[in-house]
PDB file of C-alpha atoms in Angstrom:
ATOM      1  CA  UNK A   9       0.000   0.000   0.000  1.00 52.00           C
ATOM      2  CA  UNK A  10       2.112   2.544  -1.307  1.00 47.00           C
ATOM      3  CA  UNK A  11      -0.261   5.578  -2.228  1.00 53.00           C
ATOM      4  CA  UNK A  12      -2.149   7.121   0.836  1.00 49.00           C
ATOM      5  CA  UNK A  13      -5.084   7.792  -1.589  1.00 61.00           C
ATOM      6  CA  UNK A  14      -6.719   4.853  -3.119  1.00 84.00           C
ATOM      7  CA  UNK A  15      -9.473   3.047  -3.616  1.00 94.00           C
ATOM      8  CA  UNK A  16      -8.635  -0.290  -2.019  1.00 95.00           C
ATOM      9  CA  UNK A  17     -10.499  -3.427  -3.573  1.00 96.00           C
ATOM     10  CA  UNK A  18     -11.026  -6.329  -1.158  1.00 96.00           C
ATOM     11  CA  UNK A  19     -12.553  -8.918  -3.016  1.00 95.00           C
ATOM     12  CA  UNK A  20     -11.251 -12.873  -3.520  1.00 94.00           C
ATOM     13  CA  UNK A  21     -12.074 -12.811  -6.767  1.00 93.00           C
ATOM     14  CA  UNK A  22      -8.898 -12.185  -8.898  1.00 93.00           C
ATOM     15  CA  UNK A  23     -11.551 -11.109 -11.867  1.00 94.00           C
ATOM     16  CA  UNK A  24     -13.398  -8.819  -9.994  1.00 93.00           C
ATOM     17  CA  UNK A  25      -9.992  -7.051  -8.956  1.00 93.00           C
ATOM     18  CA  UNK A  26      -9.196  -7.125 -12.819  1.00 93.00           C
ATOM     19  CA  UNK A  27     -12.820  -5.648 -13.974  1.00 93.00           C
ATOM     20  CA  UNK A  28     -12.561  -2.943 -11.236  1.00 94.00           C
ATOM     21  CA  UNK A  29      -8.966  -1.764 -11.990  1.00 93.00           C
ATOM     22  CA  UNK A  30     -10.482  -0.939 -15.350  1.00 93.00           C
ATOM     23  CA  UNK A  31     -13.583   0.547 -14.672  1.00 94.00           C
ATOM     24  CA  UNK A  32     -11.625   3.019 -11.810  1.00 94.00           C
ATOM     25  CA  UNK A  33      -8.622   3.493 -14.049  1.00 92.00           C
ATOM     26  CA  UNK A  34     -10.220   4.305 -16.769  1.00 93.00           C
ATOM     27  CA  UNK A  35     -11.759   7.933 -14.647  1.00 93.00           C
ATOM     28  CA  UNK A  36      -8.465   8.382 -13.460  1.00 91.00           C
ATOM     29  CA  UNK A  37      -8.935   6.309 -10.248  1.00 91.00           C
ATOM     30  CA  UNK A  38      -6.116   4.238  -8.616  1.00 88.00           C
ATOM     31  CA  UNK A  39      -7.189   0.781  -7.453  1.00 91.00           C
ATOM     32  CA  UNK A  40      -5.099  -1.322  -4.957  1.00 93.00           C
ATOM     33  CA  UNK A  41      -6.619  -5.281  -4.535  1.00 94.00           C
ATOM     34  CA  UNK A  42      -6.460  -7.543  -1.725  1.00 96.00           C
ATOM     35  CA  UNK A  43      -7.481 -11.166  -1.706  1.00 95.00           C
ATOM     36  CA  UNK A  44      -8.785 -10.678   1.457  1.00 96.00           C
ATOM     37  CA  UNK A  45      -9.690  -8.559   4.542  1.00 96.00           C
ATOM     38  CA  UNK A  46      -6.522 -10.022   6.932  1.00 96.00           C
ATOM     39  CA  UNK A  47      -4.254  -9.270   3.944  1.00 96.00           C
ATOM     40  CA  UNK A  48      -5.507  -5.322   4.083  1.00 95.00           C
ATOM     41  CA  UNK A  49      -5.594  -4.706   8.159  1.00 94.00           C
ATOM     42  CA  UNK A  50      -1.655  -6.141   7.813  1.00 93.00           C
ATOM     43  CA  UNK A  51      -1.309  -3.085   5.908  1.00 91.00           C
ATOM     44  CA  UNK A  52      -4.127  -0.906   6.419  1.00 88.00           C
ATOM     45  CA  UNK A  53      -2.795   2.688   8.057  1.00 83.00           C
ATOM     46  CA  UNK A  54      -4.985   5.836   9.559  1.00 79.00           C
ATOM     47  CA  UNK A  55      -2.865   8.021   7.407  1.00 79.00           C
ATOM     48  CA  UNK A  56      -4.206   6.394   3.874  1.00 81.00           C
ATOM     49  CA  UNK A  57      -7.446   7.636   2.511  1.00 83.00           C
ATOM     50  CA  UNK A  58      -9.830   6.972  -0.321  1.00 90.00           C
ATOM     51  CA  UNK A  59     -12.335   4.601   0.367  1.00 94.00           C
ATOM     52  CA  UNK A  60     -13.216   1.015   0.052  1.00 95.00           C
ATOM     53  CA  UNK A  61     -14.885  -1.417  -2.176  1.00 96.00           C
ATOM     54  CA  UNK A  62     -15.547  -4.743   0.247  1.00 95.00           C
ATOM     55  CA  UNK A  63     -17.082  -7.936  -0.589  1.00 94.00           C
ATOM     56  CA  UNK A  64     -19.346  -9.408   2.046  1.00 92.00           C
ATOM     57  CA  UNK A  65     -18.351 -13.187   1.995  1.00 90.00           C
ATOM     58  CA  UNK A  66     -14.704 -14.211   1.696  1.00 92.00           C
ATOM     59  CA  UNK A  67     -12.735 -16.924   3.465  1.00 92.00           C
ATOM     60  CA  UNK A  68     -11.779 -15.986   6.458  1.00 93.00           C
ATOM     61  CA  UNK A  69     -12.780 -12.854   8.122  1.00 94.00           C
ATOM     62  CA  UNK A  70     -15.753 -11.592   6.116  1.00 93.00           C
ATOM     63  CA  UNK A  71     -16.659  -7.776   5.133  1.00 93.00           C
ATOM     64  CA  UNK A  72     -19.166  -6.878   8.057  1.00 93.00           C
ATOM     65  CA  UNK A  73     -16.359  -8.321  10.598  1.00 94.00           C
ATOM     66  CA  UNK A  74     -13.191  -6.356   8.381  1.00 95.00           C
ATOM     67  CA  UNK A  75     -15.908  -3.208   9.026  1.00 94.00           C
ATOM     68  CA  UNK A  76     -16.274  -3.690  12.788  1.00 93.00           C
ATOM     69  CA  UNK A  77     -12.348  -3.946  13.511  1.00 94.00           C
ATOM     70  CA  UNK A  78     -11.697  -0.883  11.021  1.00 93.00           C
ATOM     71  CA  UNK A  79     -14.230   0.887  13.253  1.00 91.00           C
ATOM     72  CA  UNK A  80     -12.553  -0.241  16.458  1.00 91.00           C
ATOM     73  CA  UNK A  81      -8.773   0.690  15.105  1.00 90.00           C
ATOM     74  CA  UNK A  82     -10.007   3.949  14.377  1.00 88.00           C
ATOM     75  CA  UNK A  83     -10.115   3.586  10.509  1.00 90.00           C
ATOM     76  CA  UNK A  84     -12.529   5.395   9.477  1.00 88.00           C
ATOM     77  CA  UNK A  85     -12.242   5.327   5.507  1.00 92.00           C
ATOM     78  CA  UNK A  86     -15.813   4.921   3.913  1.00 94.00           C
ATOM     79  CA  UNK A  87     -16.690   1.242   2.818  1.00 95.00           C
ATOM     80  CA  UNK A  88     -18.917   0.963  -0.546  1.00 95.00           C
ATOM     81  CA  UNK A  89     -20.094  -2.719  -0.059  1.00 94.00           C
ATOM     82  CA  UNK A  90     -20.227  -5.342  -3.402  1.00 92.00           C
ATOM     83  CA  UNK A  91     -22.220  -8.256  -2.297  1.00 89.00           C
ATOM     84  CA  UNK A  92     -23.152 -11.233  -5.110  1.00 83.00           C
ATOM     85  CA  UNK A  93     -26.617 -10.833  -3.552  1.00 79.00           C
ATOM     86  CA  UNK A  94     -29.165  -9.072  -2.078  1.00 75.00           C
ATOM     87  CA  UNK A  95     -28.926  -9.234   1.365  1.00 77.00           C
ATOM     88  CA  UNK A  96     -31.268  -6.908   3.315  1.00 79.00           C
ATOM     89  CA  UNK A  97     -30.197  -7.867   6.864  1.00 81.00           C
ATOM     90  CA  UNK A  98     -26.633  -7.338   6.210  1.00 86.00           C
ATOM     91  CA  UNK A  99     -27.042  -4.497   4.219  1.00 84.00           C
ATOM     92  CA  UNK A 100     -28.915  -2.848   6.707  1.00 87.00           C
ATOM     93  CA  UNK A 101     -26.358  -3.523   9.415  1.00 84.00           C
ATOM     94  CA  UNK A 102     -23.351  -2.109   7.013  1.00 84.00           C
ATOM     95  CA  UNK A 103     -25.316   1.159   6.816  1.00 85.00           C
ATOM     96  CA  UNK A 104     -26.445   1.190  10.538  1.00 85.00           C
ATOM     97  CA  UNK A 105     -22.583   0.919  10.761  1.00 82.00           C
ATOM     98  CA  UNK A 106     -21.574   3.877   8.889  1.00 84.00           C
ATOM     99  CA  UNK A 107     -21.327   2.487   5.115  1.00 89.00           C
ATOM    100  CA  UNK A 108     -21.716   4.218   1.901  1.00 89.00           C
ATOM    101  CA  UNK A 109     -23.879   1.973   0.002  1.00 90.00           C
ATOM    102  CA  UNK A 110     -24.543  -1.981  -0.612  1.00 91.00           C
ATOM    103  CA  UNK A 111     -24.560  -2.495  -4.164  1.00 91.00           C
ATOM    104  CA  UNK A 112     -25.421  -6.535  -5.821  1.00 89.00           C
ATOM    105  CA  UNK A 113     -22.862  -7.434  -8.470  1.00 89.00           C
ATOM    106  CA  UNK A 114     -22.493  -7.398 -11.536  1.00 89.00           C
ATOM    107  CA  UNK A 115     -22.408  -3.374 -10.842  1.00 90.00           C
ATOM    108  CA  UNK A 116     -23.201  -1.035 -13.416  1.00 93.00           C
ATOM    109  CA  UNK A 117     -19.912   1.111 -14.050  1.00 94.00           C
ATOM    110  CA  UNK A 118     -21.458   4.213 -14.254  1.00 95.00           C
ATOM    111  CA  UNK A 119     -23.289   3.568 -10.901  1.00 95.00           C
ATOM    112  CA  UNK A 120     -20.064   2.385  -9.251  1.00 95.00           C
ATOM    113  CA  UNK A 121     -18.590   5.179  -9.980  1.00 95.00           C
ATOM    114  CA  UNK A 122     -21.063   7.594  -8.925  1.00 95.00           C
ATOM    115  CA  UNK A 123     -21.156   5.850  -5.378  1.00 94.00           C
ATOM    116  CA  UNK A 124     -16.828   6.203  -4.898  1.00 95.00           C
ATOM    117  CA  UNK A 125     -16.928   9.582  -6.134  1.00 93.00           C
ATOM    118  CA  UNK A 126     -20.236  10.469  -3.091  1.00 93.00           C
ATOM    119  CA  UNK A 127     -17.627   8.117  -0.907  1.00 93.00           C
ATOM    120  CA  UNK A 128     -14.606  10.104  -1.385  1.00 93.00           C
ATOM    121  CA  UNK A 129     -16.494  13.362  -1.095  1.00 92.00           C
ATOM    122  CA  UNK A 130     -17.738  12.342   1.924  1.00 89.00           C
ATOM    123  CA  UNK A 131     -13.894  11.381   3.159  1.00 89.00           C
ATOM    124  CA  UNK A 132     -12.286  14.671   2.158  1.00 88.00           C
ATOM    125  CA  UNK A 133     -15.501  16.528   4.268  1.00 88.00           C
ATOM    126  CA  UNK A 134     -14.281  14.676   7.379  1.00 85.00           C
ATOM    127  CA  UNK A 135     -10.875  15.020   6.563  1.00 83.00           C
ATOM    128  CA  UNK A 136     -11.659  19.088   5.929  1.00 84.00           C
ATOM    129  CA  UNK A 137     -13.516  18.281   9.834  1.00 80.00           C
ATOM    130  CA  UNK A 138     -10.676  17.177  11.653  1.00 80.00           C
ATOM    131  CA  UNK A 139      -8.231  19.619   9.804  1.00 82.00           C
ATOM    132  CA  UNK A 140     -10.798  22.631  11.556  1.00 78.00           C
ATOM    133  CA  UNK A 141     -10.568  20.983  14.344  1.00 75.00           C
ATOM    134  CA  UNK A 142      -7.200  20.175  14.672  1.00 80.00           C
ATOM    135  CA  UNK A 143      -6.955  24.057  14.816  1.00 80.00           C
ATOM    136  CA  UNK A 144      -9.688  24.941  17.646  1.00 78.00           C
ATOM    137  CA  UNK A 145      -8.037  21.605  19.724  1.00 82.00           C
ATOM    138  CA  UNK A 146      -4.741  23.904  19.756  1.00 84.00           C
ATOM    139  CA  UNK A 147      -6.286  26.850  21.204  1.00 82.00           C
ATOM    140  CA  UNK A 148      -7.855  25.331  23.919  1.00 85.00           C
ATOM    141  CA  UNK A 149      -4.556  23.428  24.842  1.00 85.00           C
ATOM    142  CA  UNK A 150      -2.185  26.428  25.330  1.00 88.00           C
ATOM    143  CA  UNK A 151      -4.886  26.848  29.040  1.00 91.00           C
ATOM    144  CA  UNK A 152      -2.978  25.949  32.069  1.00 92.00           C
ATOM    145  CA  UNK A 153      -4.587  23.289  34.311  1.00 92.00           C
ATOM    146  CA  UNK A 154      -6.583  26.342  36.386  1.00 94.00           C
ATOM    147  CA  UNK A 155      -7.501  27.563  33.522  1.00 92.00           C
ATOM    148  CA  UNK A 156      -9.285  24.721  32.446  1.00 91.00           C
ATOM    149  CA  UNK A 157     -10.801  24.350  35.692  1.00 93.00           C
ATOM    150  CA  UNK A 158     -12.298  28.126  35.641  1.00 94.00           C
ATOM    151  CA  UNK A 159     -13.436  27.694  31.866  1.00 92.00           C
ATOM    152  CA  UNK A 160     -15.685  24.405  33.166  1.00 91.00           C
ATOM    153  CA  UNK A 161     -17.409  26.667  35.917  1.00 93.00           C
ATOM    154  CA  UNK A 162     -17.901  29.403  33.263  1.00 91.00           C
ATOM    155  CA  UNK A 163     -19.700  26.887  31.119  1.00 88.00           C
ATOM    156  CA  UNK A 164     -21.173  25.420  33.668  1.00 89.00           C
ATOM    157  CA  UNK A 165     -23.089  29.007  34.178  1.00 90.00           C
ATOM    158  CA  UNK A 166     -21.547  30.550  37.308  1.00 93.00           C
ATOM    159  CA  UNK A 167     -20.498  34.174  38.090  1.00 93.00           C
ATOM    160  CA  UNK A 168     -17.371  34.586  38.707  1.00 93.00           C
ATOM    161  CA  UNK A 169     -17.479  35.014  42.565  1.00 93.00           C
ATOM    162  CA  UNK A 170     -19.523  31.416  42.371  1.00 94.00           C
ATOM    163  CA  UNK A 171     -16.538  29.880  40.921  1.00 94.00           C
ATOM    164  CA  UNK A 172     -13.575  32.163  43.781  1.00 94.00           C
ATOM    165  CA  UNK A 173     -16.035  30.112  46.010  1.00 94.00           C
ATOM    166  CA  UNK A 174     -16.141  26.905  44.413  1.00 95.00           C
ATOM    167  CA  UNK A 175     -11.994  27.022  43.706  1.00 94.00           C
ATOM    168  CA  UNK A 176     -11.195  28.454  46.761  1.00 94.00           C
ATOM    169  CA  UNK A 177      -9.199  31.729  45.135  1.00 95.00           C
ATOM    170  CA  UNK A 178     -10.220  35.242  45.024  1.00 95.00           C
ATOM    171  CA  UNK A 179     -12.732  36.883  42.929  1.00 92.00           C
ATOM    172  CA  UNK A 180      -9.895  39.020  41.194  1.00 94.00           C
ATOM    173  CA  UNK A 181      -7.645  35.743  40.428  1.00 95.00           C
ATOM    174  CA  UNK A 182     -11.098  34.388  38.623  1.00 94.00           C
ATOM    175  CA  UNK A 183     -11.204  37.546  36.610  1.00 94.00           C
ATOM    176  CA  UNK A 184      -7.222  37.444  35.305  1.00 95.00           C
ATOM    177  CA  UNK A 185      -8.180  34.189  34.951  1.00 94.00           C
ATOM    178  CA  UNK A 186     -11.187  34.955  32.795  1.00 94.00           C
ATOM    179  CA  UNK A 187      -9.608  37.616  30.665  1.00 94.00           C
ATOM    180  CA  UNK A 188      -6.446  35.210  29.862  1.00 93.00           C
ATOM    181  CA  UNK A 189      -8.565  32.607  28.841  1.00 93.00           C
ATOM    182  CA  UNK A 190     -10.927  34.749  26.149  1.00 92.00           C
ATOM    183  CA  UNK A 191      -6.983  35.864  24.785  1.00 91.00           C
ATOM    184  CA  UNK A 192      -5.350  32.663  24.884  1.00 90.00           C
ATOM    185  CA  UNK A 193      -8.252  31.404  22.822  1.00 89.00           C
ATOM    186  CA  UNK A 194      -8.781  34.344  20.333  1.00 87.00           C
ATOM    187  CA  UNK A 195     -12.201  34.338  21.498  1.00 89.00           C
ATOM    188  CA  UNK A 196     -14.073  37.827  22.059  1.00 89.00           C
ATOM    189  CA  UNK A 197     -16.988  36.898  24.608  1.00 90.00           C
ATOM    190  CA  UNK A 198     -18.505  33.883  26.510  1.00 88.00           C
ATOM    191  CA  UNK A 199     -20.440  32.972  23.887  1.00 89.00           C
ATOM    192  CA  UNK A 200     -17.530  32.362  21.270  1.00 87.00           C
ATOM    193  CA  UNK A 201     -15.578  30.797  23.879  1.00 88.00           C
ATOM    194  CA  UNK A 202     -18.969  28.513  24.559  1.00 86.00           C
ATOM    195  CA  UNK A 203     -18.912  27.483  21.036  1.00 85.00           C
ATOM    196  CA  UNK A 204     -15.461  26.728  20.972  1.00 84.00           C
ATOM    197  CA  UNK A 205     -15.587  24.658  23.770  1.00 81.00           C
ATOM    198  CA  UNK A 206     -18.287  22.928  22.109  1.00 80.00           C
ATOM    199  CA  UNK A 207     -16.804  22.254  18.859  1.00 75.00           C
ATOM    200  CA  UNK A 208     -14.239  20.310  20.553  1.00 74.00           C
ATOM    201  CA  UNK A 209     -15.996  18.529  23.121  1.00 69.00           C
ATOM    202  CA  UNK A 210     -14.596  20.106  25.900  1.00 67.00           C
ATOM    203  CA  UNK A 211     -17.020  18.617  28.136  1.00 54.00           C
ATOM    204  CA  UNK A 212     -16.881  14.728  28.972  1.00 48.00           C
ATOM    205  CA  UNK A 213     -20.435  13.206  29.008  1.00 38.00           C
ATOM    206  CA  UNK A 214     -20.521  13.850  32.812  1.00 35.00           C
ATOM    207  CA  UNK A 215     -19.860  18.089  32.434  1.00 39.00           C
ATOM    208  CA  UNK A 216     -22.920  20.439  32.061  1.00 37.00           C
ATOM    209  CA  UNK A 217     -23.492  21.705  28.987  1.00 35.00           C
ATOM    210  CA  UNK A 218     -22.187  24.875  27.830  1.00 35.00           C
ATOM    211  CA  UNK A 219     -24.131  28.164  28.001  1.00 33.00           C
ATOM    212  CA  UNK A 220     -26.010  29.610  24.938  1.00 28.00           C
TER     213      UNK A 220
END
């Protein structure tokens, strides 16, 4: 797996590997096969993207199972499933489980296309995601450790002589406190700094949640 961006076939049939090559080539689209879904996780990285055109039954480890451990190492390039038939149950589980589509073989070119190209838009939007992110994450991490524990009782709602009581410092320490935090984070008010917060879930499942 030399090229971070590809679309990865994972099929053990040599001839679909063959047909598809064409068909993806043939729009410009690299296509890197694999016989089967143990033979891509010994390769598979979180730095390649692209997405993926699975098979459902293959010997060993089948596509629904090569989707579950993808989703538990963190892998999180879009599957586009190619099944030899219908199969409503599973199909409904790959989409409950995040996939693109589940399309029956023989595929129509024009369709299978069509489906990578939604799949790889759909990649580069949550690569474009994390990139933004990536960005607010570093503003938020320049707060000392007080810091962080004044911004939670300003999201939380409290005044600032609520939180000098609930920290145990003085109401003037809360305010330094206050103003370094809205410059640290480029923020101009509570409300951007709320939203910020927000965006990169600040708050564990257990916090309050942030002020409007």
């Amino acid at each position: 797996m030399t090229n971070p961006t590809s679309i990865f076939v994972i099929d053990d049939d040599p001839v679909i590997h063959e047909q598809l090559s064409i068909v993806l080539g043939a729009v410009g689209l690299a296509a890197e096969s694999f016989a089967s879904a143990e033979a891509f996780l010994s390769v598979c990285e979180k730095k390649h993207h692209g997405c993926i055109l699975l098979d459902v039954a293959m010997p060993g480890m089948s596509g629904p199972e090569l989707q579950a451990e993808l989703a538990q190492r963190g892998v999180r390039l879009p599957i586009v499933y190619l099944s030899a038939c219908e199969q409503v149950a599973i199909a409904t589980q790959a989409i409950r489980g995040g996939a693109v589509d589940f399309l029956t073989k023989p595929v129509d070119p024009g369709l299978l296309i069509e489906r990578v190209r939604t799949a790889l838009a759909q990649e580069e939007e949550r690569r474009e995601r994390e990139r933004a992110n990536a960005i607010l994450f570093k503003r938020l991490a320049v707060l000392t450790e007080r810091e962080r524990e004044v911004l939670t009782q300003l999201m939380r709602g409290h005044s600032n002589k609520e939180i000098a009581r609930i920290l145990g410092i003085s109401h003037r320490t809360v305010e330094m406190h206050r103003s370094n935090i809205l410059a640290k984070t480029d923020t101009a008010n509570l409300l951007e700094l709320a939203r910020l917060a927000e965006a990169c879930e600040f708050f564990g499942p257990h916090h309050g949640a942030p002020v409007a």
